[in-house]
Amino acid sequence: MKVRVGVSNRHVHLTEDTYDFLFDGKKIEKRNDLMQPGEYASTDTVDISFGDKTIEHARVLGPFREQNQIELLGSDLAFLELDAPTRRSGDLETTPKVLLKNGEKSIETDGVIRAERHIHVSKSESETLGLYERDKIVFKTDAGEVDAFVKVSLRATLELHIDKDEALEYGLVTGDEVEFRKL
């Protein structure tokens, strides 16, 4: 089977309260839709600080979440000298805290992860393809076979998500198609 690749850069998912605080209650504006239904990149960015180091202009994604979630690349974590786990989205227990900044406004929050590689599958496709939540798949790259987990959602577009560092390592770009199989 083949799946489209979606490459993800560093970004943040915010609660509505955190967004309202950092952006003085302004309405979030959509810059562009993402492949997954209902997901979008906003026009807003925040700076992420840890210790004396800062990563500027991390994109805020919508819609709002129930928890703040900061998804960084491995190279970002090395730059910040921050030890954060590689985890599935939403698994934020015992994750480190960083400072999110927008101008003079700042808030300290936990929720920093490096997102694990995963393939999005809709509930209806799940049955057809025989792919279920947390199943493991492997996909082929020029660097060899690489594993990822299945993420089933009610509404989803079949897509493999890897981060920008991994895309460089495996020679992939958004829109590429790769062969994959269930383990």
mmCIF file of C-alpha atoms in Angstrom:
data_model
loop_
_atom_site.group_PDB
_atom_site.id
_atom_site.type_symbol
_atom_site.label_atom_id
_atom_site.label_comp_id
_atom_site.label_asym_id
_atom_site.label_seq_id
_atom_site.Cartn_x
_atom_site.Cartn_y
_atom_site.Cartn_z
ATOM 1 C CA MET A 1 0.000 0.000 0.000
ATOM 2 C CA LYS A 2 1.045 3.599 -0.525
ATOM 3 C CA VAL A 3 0.591 6.616 1.722
ATOM 4 C CA ARG A 4 1.192 10.330 1.218
ATOM 5 C CA VAL A 5 3.897 11.912 3.401
ATOM 6 C CA GLY A 6 3.204 15.018 5.470
ATOM 7 C CA VAL A 7 6.275 16.723 6.948
ATOM 8 C CA SER A 8 5.735 18.612 10.177
ATOM 9 C CA ASN A 9 7.850 21.497 11.467
ATOM 10 C CA ARG A 10 7.913 22.678 15.078
ATOM 11 C CA HIS A 11 4.537 24.018 16.189
ATOM 12 C CA VAL A 12 2.283 24.588 19.174
ATOM 13 C CA HIS A 13 -1.285 23.626 20.006
ATOM 14 C CA LEU A 14 -2.789 25.945 22.612
ATOM 15 C CA THR A 15 -5.801 25.996 24.864
ATOM 16 C CA GLU A 16 -8.218 28.823 24.201
ATOM 17 C CA ASP A 17 -7.293 30.388 27.564
ATOM 18 C CA THR A 18 -3.557 30.350 26.779
ATOM 19 C CA TYR A 19 -4.179 31.773 23.313
ATOM 20 C CA ASP A 20 -6.432 34.523 24.717
ATOM 21 C CA PHE A 21 -3.763 35.438 27.275
ATOM 22 C CA LEU A 22 -0.877 35.522 24.778
ATOM 23 C CA PHE A 23 -2.841 37.317 22.061
ATOM 24 C CA ASP A 24 -4.955 39.656 24.222
ATOM 25 C CA GLY A 25 -8.257 37.984 23.340
ATOM 26 C CA LYS A 26 -7.994 38.459 19.564
ATOM 27 C CA LYS A 27 -9.733 35.935 17.334
ATOM 28 C CA ILE A 28 -7.487 33.210 15.917
ATOM 29 C CA GLU A 29 -7.073 33.569 12.136
ATOM 30 C CA LYS A 30 -6.549 30.691 9.738
ATOM 31 C CA ARG A 31 -3.523 30.976 7.432
ATOM 32 C CA ASN A 32 -4.117 27.677 5.643
ATOM 33 C CA ASP A 33 -5.800 24.308 6.075
ATOM 34 C CA LEU A 34 -3.727 21.231 6.833
ATOM 35 C CA MET A 35 -4.384 17.779 5.362
ATOM 36 C CA GLN A 36 -6.216 16.463 8.417
ATOM 37 C CA PRO A 37 -9.871 17.586 8.459
ATOM 38 C CA GLY A 38 -10.468 20.619 10.686
ATOM 39 C CA GLU A 39 -6.749 21.203 11.343
ATOM 40 C CA TYR A 40 -5.129 24.458 10.227
ATOM 41 C CA ALA A 41 -2.084 26.699 10.583
ATOM 42 C CA SER A 42 -2.929 30.080 12.066
ATOM 43 C CA THR A 43 -1.335 33.397 11.170
ATOM 44 C CA ASP A 44 0.185 33.526 14.675
ATOM 45 C CA THR A 45 3.537 32.435 16.030
ATOM 46 C CA VAL A 46 5.092 32.332 19.488
ATOM 47 C CA ASP A 47 8.659 32.170 20.732
ATOM 48 C CA ILE A 48 9.699 29.160 22.827
ATOM 49 C CA SER A 49 12.322 29.706 25.536
ATOM 50 C CA PHE A 50 14.137 27.312 27.811
ATOM 51 C CA GLY A 51 16.966 28.559 29.992
ATOM 52 C CA ASP A 52 18.781 31.277 28.072
ATOM 53 C CA LYS A 53 17.887 29.949 24.598
ATOM 54 C CA THR A 54 14.931 30.846 22.399
ATOM 55 C CA ILE A 55 13.381 29.429 19.236
ATOM 56 C CA GLU A 56 11.485 32.184 17.480
ATOM 57 C CA HIS A 57 8.316 32.030 15.404
ATOM 58 C CA ALA A 58 6.850 28.605 16.177
ATOM 59 C CA ARG A 59 3.530 28.356 14.322
ATOM 60 C CA VAL A 60 0.306 28.141 16.329
ATOM 61 C CA LEU A 61 -2.029 25.446 14.955
ATOM 62 C CA GLY A 62 -5.777 25.259 15.367
ATOM 63 C CA PRO A 63 -8.275 24.382 16.512
ATOM 64 C CA PHE A 64 -7.755 24.907 20.228
ATOM 65 C CA ARG A 65 -6.890 21.894 22.380
ATOM 66 C CA GLU A 66 -7.720 20.904 25.939
ATOM 67 C CA GLN A 67 -3.999 21.063 26.834
ATOM 68 C CA ASN A 68 -1.070 23.090 25.585
ATOM 69 C CA GLN A 69 1.143 20.876 23.427
ATOM 70 C CA ILE A 70 4.495 22.050 22.074
ATOM 71 C CA GLU A 71 5.902 19.795 19.339
ATOM 72 C CA LEU A 72 9.605 20.301 18.717
ATOM 73 C CA LEU A 73 12.136 18.695 16.394
ATOM 74 C CA GLY A 74 15.070 16.683 17.694
ATOM 75 C CA SER A 75 17.383 19.493 16.544
ATOM 76 C CA ASP A 76 15.265 22.010 18.512
ATOM 77 C CA LEU A 77 15.575 19.919 21.659
ATOM 78 C CA ALA A 78 19.359 19.688 21.177
ATOM 79 C CA PHE A 79 19.583 23.473 20.637
ATOM 80 C CA LEU A 80 17.542 24.183 23.781
ATOM 81 C CA GLU A 81 19.409 21.457 25.702
ATOM 82 C CA LEU A 82 15.998 20.136 26.683
ATOM 83 C CA ASP A 83 15.214 16.509 27.467
ATOM 84 C CA ALA A 84 11.691 15.900 26.163
ATOM 85 C CA PRO A 85 10.169 12.529 25.253
ATOM 86 C CA THR A 86 9.119 11.258 21.847
ATOM 87 C CA ARG A 87 5.427 10.559 22.295
ATOM 88 C CA ARG A 88 2.063 10.350 20.610
ATOM 89 C CA SER A 89 -0.017 13.493 20.486
ATOM 90 C CA GLY A 90 -1.853 14.152 23.746
ATOM 91 C CA ASP A 91 0.486 12.040 25.926
ATOM 92 C CA LEU A 92 1.848 14.948 27.929
ATOM 93 C CA GLU A 93 2.298 13.570 31.445
ATOM 94 C CA THR A 94 5.622 14.506 33.058
ATOM 95 C CA THR A 95 6.803 16.566 30.100
ATOM 96 C CA PRO A 96 9.132 19.534 30.626
ATOM 97 C CA LYS A 97 8.055 23.157 30.916
ATOM 98 C CA VAL A 98 9.039 25.952 28.560
ATOM 99 C CA LEU A 99 8.185 29.616 28.335
ATOM 100 C CA LEU A 100 5.886 30.644 25.480
ATOM 101 C CA LYS A 101 6.225 34.304 24.517
ATOM 102 C CA ASN A 102 4.359 36.778 22.345
ATOM 103 C CA GLY A 103 5.922 40.219 22.701
ATOM 104 C CA GLU A 104 5.754 41.202 26.361
ATOM 105 C CA LYS A 105 3.321 38.398 27.246
ATOM 106 C CA SER A 106 4.696 35.058 28.444
ATOM 107 C CA ILE A 107 3.411 31.922 30.102
ATOM 108 C CA GLU A 108 5.191 28.854 31.429
ATOM 109 C CA THR A 109 3.638 25.557 30.407
ATOM 110 C CA ASP A 110 4.453 21.893 30.193
ATOM 111 C CA GLY A 111 3.511 19.738 27.225
ATOM 112 C CA VAL A 112 6.772 19.581 25.250
ATOM 113 C CA ILE A 113 7.203 16.475 23.096
ATOM 114 C CA ARG A 114 8.860 15.310 19.937
ATOM 115 C CA ALA A 115 5.932 13.759 18.065
ATOM 116 C CA GLU A 116 6.341 10.102 17.195
ATOM 117 C CA ARG A 117 6.019 9.060 13.562
ATOM 118 C CA HIS A 118 2.451 8.061 12.817
ATOM 119 C CA ILE A 119 0.017 7.320 10.035
ATOM 120 C CA HIS A 120 -3.440 8.899 10.172
ATOM 121 C CA VAL A 121 -6.306 6.559 9.279
ATOM 122 C CA SER A 122 -10.027 7.286 9.409
ATOM 123 C CA LYS A 123 -12.319 4.994 11.376
ATOM 124 C CA SER A 124 -13.948 3.802 8.138
ATOM 125 C CA GLU A 125 -10.591 3.139 6.411
ATOM 126 C CA SER A 126 -9.309 1.368 9.500
ATOM 127 C CA GLU A 127 -11.584 -1.626 8.922
ATOM 128 C CA THR A 128 -10.963 -1.720 5.174
ATOM 129 C CA LEU A 129 -7.172 -1.537 5.549
ATOM 130 C CA GLY A 130 -6.977 -3.703 8.674
ATOM 131 C CA LEU A 131 -5.107 -0.946 10.529
ATOM 132 C CA TYR A 132 -6.053 -0.283 14.137
ATOM 133 C CA GLU A 133 -5.007 2.178 16.842
ATOM 134 C CA ARG A 134 -1.344 1.700 17.888
ATOM 135 C CA ASP A 135 -0.672 -0.963 15.215
ATOM 136 C CA LYS A 136 2.855 -0.670 13.927
ATOM 137 C CA ILE A 137 3.648 -0.191 10.256
ATOM 138 C CA VAL A 138 6.896 0.120 8.332
ATOM 139 C CA PHE A 139 7.444 2.381 5.350
ATOM 140 C CA LYS A 140 10.201 2.240 2.748
ATOM 141 C CA THR A 141 12.736 5.007 2.226
ATOM 142 C CA ASP A 142 16.073 5.229 0.445
ATOM 143 C CA ALA A 143 17.606 4.829 3.921
ATOM 144 C CA GLY A 144 15.726 1.551 4.510
ATOM 145 C CA GLU A 145 12.553 0.597 6.349
ATOM 146 C CA VAL A 146 11.288 2.870 9.113
ATOM 147 C CA ASP A 147 8.531 2.141 11.622
ATOM 148 C CA ALA A 148 5.560 4.268 12.656
ATOM 149 C CA PHE A 149 2.346 3.867 14.639
ATOM 150 C CA VAL A 150 -1.254 3.947 13.442
ATOM 151 C CA LYS A 151 -3.490 6.750 14.714
ATOM 152 C CA VAL A 152 -7.210 6.172 14.064
ATOM 153 C CA SER A 153 -9.595 9.147 14.133
ATOM 154 C CA LEU A 154 -13.263 9.443 13.331
ATOM 155 C CA ARG A 155 -12.383 11.731 10.422
ATOM 156 C CA ALA A 156 -8.886 11.541 8.992
ATOM 157 C CA THR A 157 -7.057 11.652 5.704
ATOM 158 C CA LEU A 158 -4.665 8.764 5.103
ATOM 159 C CA GLU A 159 -1.285 10.415 5.658
ATOM 160 C CA LEU A 160 2.092 9.567 7.197
ATOM 161 C CA HIS A 161 3.369 12.269 9.569
ATOM 162 C CA ILE A 162 7.083 12.654 10.199
ATOM 163 C CA ASP A 163 8.961 15.673 11.450
ATOM 164 C CA LYS A 164 11.280 17.878 9.423
ATOM 165 C CA ASP A 165 14.463 16.320 10.877
ATOM 166 C CA GLU A 166 13.243 12.819 9.990
ATOM 167 C CA ALA A 167 12.235 13.951 6.505
ATOM 168 C CA LEU A 168 15.779 15.195 5.897
ATOM 169 C CA GLU A 169 17.228 11.958 7.261
ATOM 170 C CA TYR A 170 15.007 9.794 5.031
ATOM 171 C CA GLY A 171 15.092 12.035 1.942
ATOM 172 C CA LEU A 172 11.346 12.769 1.976
ATOM 173 C CA VAL A 173 9.252 15.878 1.362
ATOM 174 C CA THR A 174 5.573 16.644 1.825
ATOM 175 C CA GLY A 175 3.580 15.050 -0.975
ATOM 176 C CA ASP A 176 5.927 12.115 -1.536
ATOM 177 C CA GLU A 177 4.284 8.696 -1.546
ATOM 178 C CA VAL A 178 5.875 5.737 0.212
ATOM 179 C CA GLU A 179 5.069 2.062 0.302
ATOM 180 C CA PHE A 180 4.085 0.743 3.705
ATOM 181 C CA ARG A 181 2.965 -2.498 5.309
ATOM 182 C CA LYS A 182 1.583 -3.555 8.673
ATOM 183 C CA LEU A 183 3.996 -5.340 10.989
#
